[in-house]
């Protein structure tokens, strides 16, 4: 099996390559089929891996070649498939395949499908590469590749400058996180002269003491990378804007897969975090804050995709919380369920937006109200799963488990309280959307039928959103505990509270979504009457983070850059002209040259000085014979003077 | 006595030369020049060079001065004609420079103790002739070429029928 | 095969002479002749690459002929892995420059081609010469034709730019000449052997101050060429005003000669002085990285922007060189290649863009991706490479450099890494303004034709190759890098102390 | 007896006077006269030194000096005359057609 | 007179005989064509050059002239240079009809002066040689007096040359005063009154410095370059100047070495002044001939850098530099000669706009010559600078060398300026070059020589 590992990232890569190179010879609709086939091959390979027993065997390995061999710096193009990776590739490849299929009809009308599918395939390849990479540098490659594709796909409709800017914003913001990751890689390499993840982690656990400086630094740097990619506080600002891309893209990249890359990264390097408990705790803290942040911001949004975007931020916060509490397996579980239900929500939202003339506003969507029942049911399932509707939804199982696990972590009750409040808010905001959109007057014209590929992919996702949770029943319940058992060897397990505590926590977790739905009902009624939420404007702008960054970072940066530009322009152009015109004296040139830009000013000053020297000397060549003789005599006087002196 | 004549002649030579410096009229200047040259001839004689004294009188006072005067006549030069004052503005610098040069030269010449004086013994024309046609033979021959070249040059330049 | 080195130099030189003398008013014939010559050069270089084994110690090819024995000057050429790769880059970029100019140069093709080939000969000579005087000869030889390429075919302010370029570089190189002579006489006095032979001069005993001054003499010449921060101001002008082919040669090759000089001469000849100087050089490097990135952000002229980005990238190269460790040196060398390919590709693309839009101003562009998707895609690829996207050329070099720098000083590495982030900012901003958004005018645009696609595809393949499978290149750098590291008497203790 | 330095001083005086004439006078003929004075200063030096060393070389030197002066003067005088003929001036101040164009050239 | 003396004197005799023959042919009752006169002149030059080949061991004639390697090299070179100038003159339209017996004989006499000057062992001989070199030039500058500025140039040159000659002679007289002799071999051995001798050599330096147009004795140079017909300017800029230089080298570096050492600081200062001021003066100059005059001043500065080193390498460097300098200037002025208009030289740089492109051979030649002047390898100019600066560095004059290279860099500016104009695309001015086949051959030959001497400097270095 292991010799086929390369196929997992390789087939979408090949797909992208074929689209790029041979695209000129293909028709628009062939792109979608080609791309879907590439995604399907990847998915089938993963499936094959399951069937061949990858789930139970030792991690699979495949090394293609050494990428950059310099001394100890020996990153390979090599893949490792362990259980963590297996979960991730399964989620990514399956959702990827579904979204490819969904896109066939969704993008059918677009004239630039070549670019779309190129980047979609490339994204899939990058994501799978990131997951399978057996060394940090290859991981970084995948990491950047998905960032790039995200950039390109957010700005897919680039003619709108706002969308193009959103892409750039996403790229640059995540790149700040990437910088941190890169530094982390340098640090680890510098310490261990090794890039392979497994060896690094093994070395780290042996050589570093818990809580010492190095692991803290390393973990912090990696955390920085994860925060950027996963849109956690304070680098979350790019994600809401990223909704400018096509909805399938939002579903795939900005909900199901890429934003969870940070979660994956931390899970992958969790031994480092265990060596740095402080950092681990801050992971949890960041997660908690982000939960509240995202949920509260989502509460006030009127754009359906923005609600989902803030919801994503918030839900990834849960995963971080889980990671911070050491419940890595649970984080992964929530990652999986979230991938399905959030993809489902995005795709239904996308379908609605599509069929309603690009209408994003939930009020207006509700007023139009002509939604097919499939859409309605799918959205309901997704919303329930997101809210963690007890027992029947996948979201309940993953979220409840995280909440329970939180309790026994350091400062657990506090974290739990926040997370639970977030859970309440989640139910409120998502059902607010549901009630707005689907309880409106049904006045519109009858719906056009939804094409088969869309129906299929929505149905599969909806099903998954309900059933995936059953792999892991809550602590103390009868039923399966497959997930945590299976992953325990690789990811460890969190400590659990006592059973009694657990039961009460579980009860609360069951009740909160129900309360939330109730609150949502009330809220929607009152909002329809014109009532505004307190702080709505503040929340709607995502706590004004953009403005804050504008003020404290971006503006000063540009100002500084402009300042330097002006200085240069002033120095080179201005003075040169001025000097050539009036033949300024060398003294002036020197004086001005002492200012900041010694560089160009001194050059122009030099030129002017030389010119002045030329003019002065040239003036002596005035054709007067006596003057010439005088100079000769002066020379003689000078030379003779040397002897007297 | 010898000394008195010597210094007197020297004074004449120098004063006559100074007169050229300020003489307004070219003809006057030329005459001052002759005086200076003749005084110099006397000095040559006093310094034991009778041959050179004679040559000085003949070549300079005789030949060259005639050339000068001839040219002055031909060009009909007069003072004030297109002529700024002899020591026009801007004379101070050059004069100062000349003064410094003079001081430098005097300093140099008096710094070296070559003051010992032999009795004046005339160096006979014969000795000069022997030197000229002995070691300096080649120079004499070459000097002839120089004169020839000057002649050719002068001839060419003074040709009338130029296009 | 050694004689091929001489062929590499003299073939373009004689070709240039032939074309200059006979090619008047025969544009088509001249174009093909120049292309043929440069292609032959490329195949020779590829052949040398093919034959040479990367593991062989020392120099792969050597040519040694006495030239002016009374002064100890020889015709001494040598090719090690580093020069092999740089020659390869040279021979690749010159045909590309010719192809780029195929239509855009409208007048005096014969002179143009002759100058281009002469420049090529000079650059190859610089990369091969191991006799210091010979090196200097080629160093100047490449300047003069380059000057005319800018001064005669450039844009509006070409003369100003050309003078600035020439006077800056020539001042630096003349100071180097003084240093060369100084080294020559010091070595002569010590050993009694008066020679400019690189290998013999390597073992000159230099006392502290003398060594430092001589090293500075060399350093100034190379720093001007690289260009390092305070003396970079010729570069934006030269890049902006040069014709596309000129920009390609300038950015792709001439800047590399400076870095090459540091690697080949500055470090091995003056190890002690270089160690003492390393902190300053690295500081200059990091200032260059950030300063270049900062100024690139606020440029209106797209070529000027790339010029400042070059300053930034070459800062990385200097950075890497003075780390004096495996990762840093390899990174610097590889980045030289990568920057050569990437930046010349960007200049080629921008040249094509300029031919179509008639402007270099970003404010006059916009929305050009939809009418010209191929051009846009290519530009995106090269832009990504320039901003250090993994899998593309620059990434490998920049990351290696940073890994090397990190071992010397973490804070410098952070500063350098900020440069990478900044590069993303200004390059994407550039790309967005030029290619994305609404179309600024409804002219009819023509996408890339076959010739242009050929050019850019060649470069794109190079960029991808360097990014994904640099091993065939890196293998050749092992021996040179090790050589430089071994020349270090203190193995970096000096620098480390200076930083920590 | 006359010390050598006295003769040399007088010679130097003559030399400098000639030089002063050249520097101060504006008329070409005066300048030529100044030249003559300078040459005579040199001649006096040579002869005085010849007396001092008691050999004929000083006088030989002076003879050649006269020859050369004559040759040079002849050509120079003709040139002056040509200037008078063609340029209608013999003033130094007027001979300024050949000079630097101080307007300044290329940037 | 021994037969050995005759062999030694043969080249000089050939020149004198040549001059006389041409004069005789000129006054021959039947008119002799200009071509024949030219050919006779060149034939005598060739004879003279061949005659130098019969010199073997250094031989002194009568204590006046010495025939050694240096004399031979430069005698041959002067013959070559004069031949070049004769060929250039015969193809030079503004004075074409005036190249007759006077012109040619004066050229030959001037050449005689040069050969005498560099071979002289006696200050008197040197002086007379210098005058034979100079006096014909008075007339040659003013050749065809109707030309613009010709008379003015002649007058200025004549008066200033006389002025400088007075200094030279005064120096000679003082040298005589100090030692009682003017024989250089004797003077070199005398140690009494060394300082007075040094001072007298300083005065001689003023006289020679005038010929070399060193700062501050330079002011005549641009005017005369501008006034003279282009071939004569070439003579001024090349062999005439080199003759004075070689005399100085012989005087200082071979015969009065102790004086040379004493004079080093002065030479240092003259070198710096000449380089800096020469380059500055040339910087924005618009008149090409004047510009080249200023550049010549700077070049003499570089040569003095070599002389300031005070070692044998410096001497060799100066000699090599002198030779290549003359060659480069000959080449440059040959091109200017070729580009002449019907009645006047082109002078203003603007008048040359685009000409290099229109005449590729002349354009390339001009490029090579100017780049050689700038010191770009692989031309002779580079090797010259290399050795010159090397000498300075060997002597420890690093500062001087740095000043020199900075000046070299500065000089690039104006050389490139000329080339820019030559190759500019806006051909605003029309009117083709008017050059003879001979001029073209000369231009190509000199260009090739410049490159050849750059690539194989041993050819020349071996002769020194």
PDB file of N, CA, C and O in Angstrom, chain C residues 21 24 67-70 107-108 133 136-137 140 144 147-148 152 159 163 166-167 170-171 174 177-178 181 185, chain E residues 313 357 364 371 376-377 382 386 390 393-394 405-406 408-409 412-413 416-417 419-420 423 425 455 457-458 461:
ATOM      1  N   UNK C  21      30.496  43.990 -37.474  1.00  0.00           N
ATOM      2  CA  UNK C  21      31.136  44.458 -38.695  1.00  0.00           C
ATOM      3  C   UNK C  21      30.305  44.176 -39.933  1.00  0.00           C
ATOM      4  O   UNK C  21      30.323  44.936 -40.885  1.00  0.00           O
ATOM      5  N   UNK C  24      25.214  45.115 -40.632  1.00  0.00           N
ATOM      6  CA  UNK C  24      24.494  46.362 -40.839  1.00  0.00           C
ATOM      7  C   UNK C  24      23.290  46.139 -41.748  1.00  0.00           C
ATOM      8  O   UNK C  24      23.406  45.595 -42.841  1.00  0.00           O
ATOM      9  N   UNK C  67      50.053  34.445 -20.008  1.00  0.00           N
ATOM     10  CA  UNK C  67      49.581  35.547 -20.842  1.00  0.00           C
ATOM     11  C   UNK C  67      50.627  36.665 -20.832  1.00  0.00           C
ATOM     12  O   UNK C  67      51.238  36.960 -21.854  1.00  0.00           O
ATOM     13  N   UNK C  68      50.833  37.279 -19.687  1.00  0.00           N
ATOM     14  CA  UNK C  68      51.863  38.317 -19.597  1.00  0.00           C
ATOM     15  C   UNK C  68      52.831  37.854 -18.516  1.00  0.00           C
ATOM     16  O   UNK C  68      52.731  38.286 -17.365  1.00  0.00           O
ATOM     17  N   UNK C  69      53.736  36.964 -18.859  1.00  0.00           N
ATOM     18  CA  UNK C  69      54.555  36.351 -17.814  1.00  0.00           C
ATOM     19  C   UNK C  69      55.362  37.360 -17.008  1.00  0.00           C
ATOM     20  O   UNK C  69      55.566  37.158 -15.810  1.00  0.00           O
ATOM     21  N   UNK C  70      55.798  38.454 -17.628  1.00  0.00           N
ATOM     22  CA  UNK C  70      56.628  39.380 -16.862  1.00  0.00           C
ATOM     23  C   UNK C  70      55.886  39.948 -15.659  1.00  0.00           C
ATOM     24  O   UNK C  70      56.491  40.323 -14.674  1.00  0.00           O
ATOM     25  N   UNK C 107      15.472  49.080 -33.941  1.00  0.00           N
ATOM     26  CA  UNK C 107      16.535  49.631 -34.766  1.00  0.00           C
ATOM     27  C   UNK C 107      17.890  49.073 -34.368  1.00  0.00           C
ATOM     28  O   UNK C 107      18.108  48.671 -33.225  1.00  0.00           O
ATOM     29  N   UNK C 108      18.752  49.021 -35.340  1.00  0.00           N
ATOM     30  CA  UNK C 108      20.136  48.608 -35.121  1.00  0.00           C
ATOM     31  C   UNK C 108      20.285  47.275 -34.417  1.00  0.00           C
ATOM     32  O   UNK C 108      20.948  47.159 -33.399  1.00  0.00           O
ATOM     33  N   UNK C 133      43.755  39.610 -12.610  1.00  0.00           N
ATOM     34  CA  UNK C 133      43.715  40.615 -13.663  1.00  0.00           C
ATOM     35  C   UNK C 133      42.761  40.193 -14.756  1.00  0.00           C
ATOM     36  O   UNK C 133      41.975  41.002 -15.268  1.00  0.00           O
ATOM     37  N   UNK C 136      39.448  40.957 -13.629  1.00  0.00           N
ATOM     38  CA  UNK C 136      39.145  42.382 -13.756  1.00  0.00           C
ATOM     39  C   UNK C 136      38.849  42.740 -15.204  1.00  0.00           C
ATOM     40  O   UNK C 136      37.943  43.531 -15.503  1.00  0.00           O
ATOM     41  N   UNK C 137      39.593  42.145 -16.108  1.00  0.00           N
ATOM     42  CA  UNK C 137      39.383  42.424 -17.527  1.00  0.00           C
ATOM     43  C   UNK C 137      37.946  42.086 -17.910  1.00  0.00           C
ATOM     44  O   UNK C 137      37.233  42.893 -18.508  1.00  0.00           O
ATOM     45  N   UNK C 140      35.280  44.433 -16.376  1.00  0.00           N
ATOM     46  CA  UNK C 140      35.047  45.677 -17.104  1.00  0.00           C
ATOM     47  C   UNK C 140      34.394  45.398 -18.452  1.00  0.00           C
ATOM     48  O   UNK C 140      33.573  46.173 -18.924  1.00  0.00           O
ATOM     49  N   UNK C 144      30.869  47.594 -20.210  1.00  0.00           N
ATOM     50  CA  UNK C 144      30.807  48.557 -21.308  1.00  0.00           C
ATOM     51  C   UNK C 144      29.639  48.268 -22.244  1.00  0.00           C
ATOM     52  O   UNK C 144      28.816  49.153 -22.488  1.00  0.00           O
ATOM     53  N   UNK C 147      26.464  49.106 -20.619  1.00  0.00           N
ATOM     54  CA  UNK C 147      26.223  50.543 -20.606  1.00  0.00           C
ATOM     55  C   UNK C 147      25.507  50.969 -21.887  1.00  0.00           C
ATOM     56  O   UNK C 147      24.532  51.714 -21.860  1.00  0.00           O
ATOM     57  N   UNK C 148      25.996  50.467 -23.000  1.00  0.00           N
ATOM     58  CA  UNK C 148      25.393  50.895 -24.253  1.00  0.00           C
ATOM     59  C   UNK C 148      24.010  50.304 -24.442  1.00  0.00           C
ATOM     60  O   UNK C 148      23.133  50.938 -25.023  1.00  0.00           O
ATOM     61  N   UNK C 152      21.551  53.220 -25.177  1.00  0.00           N
ATOM     62  CA  UNK C 152      21.092  53.415 -26.545  1.00  0.00           C
ATOM     63  C   UNK C 152      19.684  52.898 -26.792  1.00  0.00           C
ATOM     64  O   UNK C 152      18.980  53.402 -27.640  1.00  0.00           O
ATOM     65  N   UNK C 159      20.013  57.926 -20.527  1.00  0.00           N
ATOM     66  CA  UNK C 159      21.408  58.351 -20.381  1.00  0.00           C
ATOM     67  C   UNK C 159      21.768  58.536 -18.914  1.00  0.00           C
ATOM     68  O   UNK C 159      22.806  58.092 -18.452  1.00  0.00           O
ATOM     69  N   UNK C 163      24.665  56.368 -17.178  1.00  0.00           N
ATOM     70  CA  UNK C 163      25.831  56.976 -16.512  1.00  0.00           C
ATOM     71  C   UNK C 163      25.910  56.531 -15.066  1.00  0.00           C
ATOM     72  O   UNK C 163      26.966  56.169 -14.554  1.00  0.00           O
ATOM     73  N   UNK C 166      27.038  53.033 -14.785  1.00  0.00           N
ATOM     74  CA  UNK C 166      28.436  52.813 -15.134  1.00  0.00           C
ATOM     75  C   UNK C 166      29.368  53.433 -14.100  1.00  0.00           C
ATOM     76  O   UNK C 166      30.330  52.805 -13.661  1.00  0.00           O
ATOM     77  N   UNK C 167      29.073  54.653 -13.722  1.00  0.00           N
ATOM     78  CA  UNK C 167      30.011  55.329 -12.821  1.00  0.00           C
ATOM     79  C   UNK C 167      30.046  54.653 -11.459  1.00  0.00           C
ATOM     80  O   UNK C 167      31.114  54.485 -10.869  1.00  0.00           O
ATOM     81  N   UNK C 170      31.937  51.318 -12.013  1.00  0.00           N
ATOM     82  CA  UNK C 170      33.333  51.454 -12.397  1.00  0.00           C
ATOM     83  C   UNK C 170      34.156  52.003 -11.233  1.00  0.00           C
ATOM     84  O   UNK C 170      35.302  51.608 -11.032  1.00  0.00           O
ATOM     85  N   UNK C 171      33.550  52.862 -10.446  1.00  0.00           N
ATOM     86  CA  UNK C 171      34.276  53.336  -9.277  1.00  0.00           C
ATOM     87  C   UNK C 171      34.606  52.175  -8.355  1.00  0.00           C
ATOM     88  O   UNK C 171      35.741  52.008  -7.904  1.00  0.00           O
ATOM     89  N   UNK C 174      37.277  49.925  -9.896  1.00  0.00           N
ATOM     90  CA  UNK C 174      38.636  50.472  -9.896  1.00  0.00           C
ATOM     91  C   UNK C 174      39.260  50.386  -8.502  1.00  0.00           C
ATOM     92  O   UNK C 174      40.456  50.133  -8.366  1.00  0.00           O
ATOM     93  N   UNK C 177      40.576  47.165  -8.271  1.00  0.00           N
ATOM     94  CA  UNK C 177      41.854  47.039  -8.962  1.00  0.00           C
ATOM     95  C   UNK C 177      42.998  47.438  -8.042  1.00  0.00           C
ATOM     96  O   UNK C 177      44.052  46.780  -7.995  1.00  0.00           O
ATOM     97  N   UNK C 178      42.796  48.515  -7.306  1.00  0.00           N
ATOM     98  CA  UNK C 178      43.830  48.928  -6.359  1.00  0.00           C
ATOM     99  C   UNK C 178      44.088  47.814  -5.348  1.00  0.00           C
ATOM    100  O   UNK C 178      45.235  47.474  -5.038  1.00  0.00           O
ATOM    101  N   UNK C 181      46.037  45.010  -6.894  1.00  0.00           N
ATOM    102  CA  UNK C 181      47.466  45.330  -6.994  1.00  0.00           C
ATOM    103  C   UNK C 181      48.133  45.264  -5.626  1.00  0.00           C
ATOM    104  O   UNK C 181      49.254  44.769  -5.486  1.00  0.00           O
ATOM    105  N   UNK C 185      51.323  42.850  -4.691  1.00  0.00           N
ATOM    106  CA  UNK C 185      52.648  43.250  -4.209  1.00  0.00           C
ATOM    107  C   UNK C 185      52.929  42.678  -2.823  1.00  0.00           C
ATOM    108  O   UNK C 185      54.065  42.305  -2.542  1.00  0.00           O
TER     109      UNK C 185
ATOM    110  N   UNK E 313      59.768  50.198 -11.805  1.00  0.00           N
ATOM    111  CA  UNK E 313      58.473  49.866 -12.395  1.00  0.00           C
ATOM    112  C   UNK E 313      57.752  51.140 -12.824  1.00  0.00           C
ATOM    113  O   UNK E 313      57.132  51.193 -13.876  1.00  0.00           O
ATOM    114  N   UNK E 357      27.348  55.521 -35.959  1.00  0.00           N
ATOM    115  CA  UNK E 357      26.482  54.474 -36.489  1.00  0.00           C
ATOM    116  C   UNK E 357      26.531  54.467 -38.000  1.00  0.00           C
ATOM    117  O   UNK E 357      26.413  53.438 -38.644  1.00  0.00           O
ATOM    118  N   UNK E 364      33.550  52.146 -34.554  1.00  0.00           N
ATOM    119  CA  UNK E 364      34.163  51.159 -33.664  1.00  0.00           C
ATOM    120  C   UNK E 364      35.558  51.621 -33.269  1.00  0.00           C
ATOM    121  O   UNK E 364      35.968  51.509 -32.109  1.00  0.00           O
ATOM    122  N   UNK E 371      37.666  54.118 -25.328  1.00  0.00           N
ATOM    123  CA  UNK E 371      37.649  53.188 -24.195  1.00  0.00           C
ATOM    124  C   UNK E 371      39.071  52.901 -23.736  1.00  0.00           C
ATOM    125  O   UNK E 371      39.322  52.700 -22.547  1.00  0.00           O
ATOM    126  N   UNK E 376      39.751  50.850 -20.354  1.00  0.00           N
ATOM    127  CA  UNK E 376      38.959  49.625 -20.296  1.00  0.00           C
ATOM    128  C   UNK E 376      39.776  48.477 -20.867  1.00  0.00           C
ATOM    129  O   UNK E 376      40.363  48.606 -21.921  1.00  0.00           O
ATOM    130  N   UNK E 377      39.846  47.367 -20.166  1.00  0.00           N
ATOM    131  CA  UNK E 377      40.506  46.222 -20.750  1.00  0.00           C
ATOM    132  C   UNK E 377      39.667  45.675 -21.901  1.00  0.00           C
ATOM    133  O   UNK E 377      38.462  45.906 -21.927  1.00  0.00           O
ATOM    134  N   UNK E 382      44.392  50.062 -20.705  1.00  0.00           N
ATOM    135  CA  UNK E 382      44.209  49.405 -19.427  1.00  0.00           C
ATOM    136  C   UNK E 382      45.539  48.940 -18.853  1.00  0.00           C
ATOM    137  O   UNK E 382      45.844  49.176 -17.680  1.00  0.00           O
ATOM    138  N   UNK E 386      47.211  49.948 -15.457  1.00  0.00           N
ATOM    139  CA  UNK E 386      47.502  48.885 -14.500  1.00  0.00           C
ATOM    140  C   UNK E 386      48.927  48.995 -13.979  1.00  0.00           C
ATOM    141  O   UNK E 386      49.181  48.986 -12.770  1.00  0.00           O
ATOM    142  N   UNK E 390      50.003  50.227 -10.424  1.00  0.00           N
ATOM    143  CA  UNK E 390      50.757  49.199  -9.717  1.00  0.00           C
ATOM    144  C   UNK E 390      52.058  49.756  -9.179  1.00  0.00           C
ATOM    145  O   UNK E 390      52.431  49.511  -8.028  1.00  0.00           O
ATOM    146  N   UNK E 393      51.384  51.752  -6.170  1.00  0.00           N
ATOM    147  CA  UNK E 393      51.056  50.935  -5.002  1.00  0.00           C
ATOM    148  C   UNK E 393      52.302  50.243  -4.472  1.00  0.00           C
ATOM    149  O   UNK E 393      52.514  50.140  -3.264  1.00  0.00           O
ATOM    150  N   UNK E 394      53.153  49.802  -5.384  1.00  0.00           N
ATOM    151  CA  UNK E 394      54.366  49.143  -4.924  1.00  0.00           C
ATOM    152  C   UNK E 394      55.201  50.111  -4.093  1.00  0.00           C
ATOM    153  O   UNK E 394      55.819  49.738  -3.101  1.00  0.00           O
ATOM    154  N   UNK E 405      42.509  56.219  -9.317  1.00  0.00           N
ATOM    155  CA  UNK E 405      41.407  55.401  -9.832  1.00  0.00           C
ATOM    156  C   UNK E 405      40.087  56.155  -9.746  1.00  0.00           C
ATOM    157  O   UNK E 405      39.237  56.009 -10.622  1.00  0.00           O
ATOM    158  N   UNK E 406      39.939  56.968  -8.731  1.00  0.00           N
ATOM    159  CA  UNK E 406      38.698  57.742  -8.679  1.00  0.00           C
ATOM    160  C   UNK E 406      38.613  58.681  -9.870  1.00  0.00           C
ATOM    161  O   UNK E 406      37.562  58.869 -10.471  1.00  0.00           O
ATOM    162  N   UNK E 408      40.017  58.107 -12.694  1.00  0.00           N
ATOM    163  CA  UNK E 408      39.722  57.280 -13.864  1.00  0.00           C
ATOM    164  C   UNK E 408      38.228  57.071 -13.989  1.00  0.00           C
ATOM    165  O   UNK E 408      37.651  57.152 -15.072  1.00  0.00           O
ATOM    166  N   UNK E 409      37.616  56.807 -12.852  1.00  0.00           N
ATOM    167  CA  UNK E 409      36.164  56.596 -12.874  1.00  0.00           C
ATOM    168  C   UNK E 409      35.455  57.850 -13.369  1.00  0.00           C
ATOM    169  O   UNK E 409      34.545  57.783 -14.188  1.00  0.00           O
ATOM    170  N   UNK E 412      35.538  58.303 -17.061  1.00  0.00           N
ATOM    171  CA  UNK E 412      34.616  57.503 -17.851  1.00  0.00           C
ATOM    172  C   UNK E 412      33.421  58.338 -18.288  1.00  0.00           C
ATOM    173  O   UNK E 412      32.890  58.148 -19.363  1.00  0.00           O
ATOM    174  N   UNK E 413      33.028  59.242 -17.415  1.00  0.00           N
ATOM    175  CA  UNK E 413      31.824  60.006 -17.715  1.00  0.00           C
ATOM    176  C   UNK E 413      31.947  60.708 -19.061  1.00  0.00           C
ATOM    177  O   UNK E 413      31.079  60.585 -19.912  1.00  0.00           O
ATOM    178  N   UNK E 416      32.376  58.367 -22.142  1.00  0.00           N
ATOM    179  CA  UNK E 416      31.104  57.754 -22.513  1.00  0.00           C
ATOM    180  C   UNK E 416      30.169  58.777 -23.140  1.00  0.00           C
ATOM    181  O   UNK E 416      29.395  58.463 -24.026  1.00  0.00           O
ATOM    182  N   UNK E 417      30.291  60.001 -22.670  1.00  0.00           N
ATOM    183  CA  UNK E 417      29.462  61.057 -23.242  1.00  0.00           C
ATOM    184  C   UNK E 417      29.750  61.192 -24.742  1.00  0.00           C
ATOM    185  O   UNK E 417      28.848  61.303 -25.560  1.00  0.00           O
ATOM    186  N   UNK E 419      30.967  58.893 -26.684  1.00  0.00           N
ATOM    187  CA  UNK E 419      30.478  57.720 -27.402  1.00  0.00           C
ATOM    188  C   UNK E 419      28.969  57.748 -27.540  1.00  0.00           C
ATOM    189  O   UNK E 419      28.426  57.329 -28.559  1.00  0.00           O
ATOM    190  N   UNK E 420      28.302  58.243 -26.505  1.00  0.00           N
ATOM    191  CA  UNK E 420      26.851  58.358 -26.612  1.00  0.00           C
ATOM    192  C   UNK E 420      26.465  59.195 -27.805  1.00  0.00           C
ATOM    193  O   UNK E 420      25.561  58.856 -28.549  1.00  0.00           O
ATOM    194  N   UNK E 423      26.999  57.448 -31.063  1.00  0.00           N
ATOM    195  CA  UNK E 423      26.094  56.360 -31.407  1.00  0.00           C
ATOM    196  C   UNK E 423      24.648  56.738 -31.226  1.00  0.00           C
ATOM    197  O   UNK E 423      23.780  55.891 -31.280  1.00  0.00           O
ATOM    198  N   UNK E 425      20.894  57.821 -31.642  1.00  0.00           N
ATOM    199  CA  UNK E 425      20.004  57.437 -32.728  1.00  0.00           C
ATOM    200  C   UNK E 425      19.458  58.632 -33.490  1.00  0.00           C
ATOM    201  O   UNK E 425      19.055  58.495 -34.634  1.00  0.00           O
ATOM    202  N   UNK E 455      46.409  43.179 -25.411  1.00  0.00           N
ATOM    203  CA  UNK E 455      46.372  41.732 -25.188  1.00  0.00           C
ATOM    204  C   UNK E 455      47.786  41.181 -25.059  1.00  0.00           C
ATOM    205  O   UNK E 455      48.030  40.240 -24.298  1.00  0.00           O
ATOM    206  N   UNK E 457      50.885  42.894 -24.148  1.00  0.00           N
ATOM    207  CA  UNK E 457      51.722  44.041 -23.757  1.00  0.00           C
ATOM    208  C   UNK E 457      53.203  43.691 -23.754  1.00  0.00           C
ATOM    209  O   UNK E 457      54.047  44.580 -23.791  1.00  0.00           O
ATOM    210  N   UNK E 458      53.497  42.407 -23.745  1.00  0.00           N
ATOM    211  CA  UNK E 458      54.903  42.002 -23.722  1.00  0.00           C
ATOM    212  C   UNK E 458      55.650  42.524 -24.936  1.00  0.00           C
ATOM    213  O   UNK E 458      56.848  42.751 -24.872  1.00  0.00           O
ATOM    214  N   UNK E 461      56.614  45.867 -23.694  1.00  0.00           N
ATOM    215  CA  UNK E 461      57.368  45.810 -22.442  1.00  0.00           C
ATOM    216  C   UNK E 461      58.745  45.213 -22.679  1.00  0.00           C
ATOM    217  O   UNK E 461      59.726  45.591 -22.031  1.00  0.00           O
TER     218      UNK E 461
END
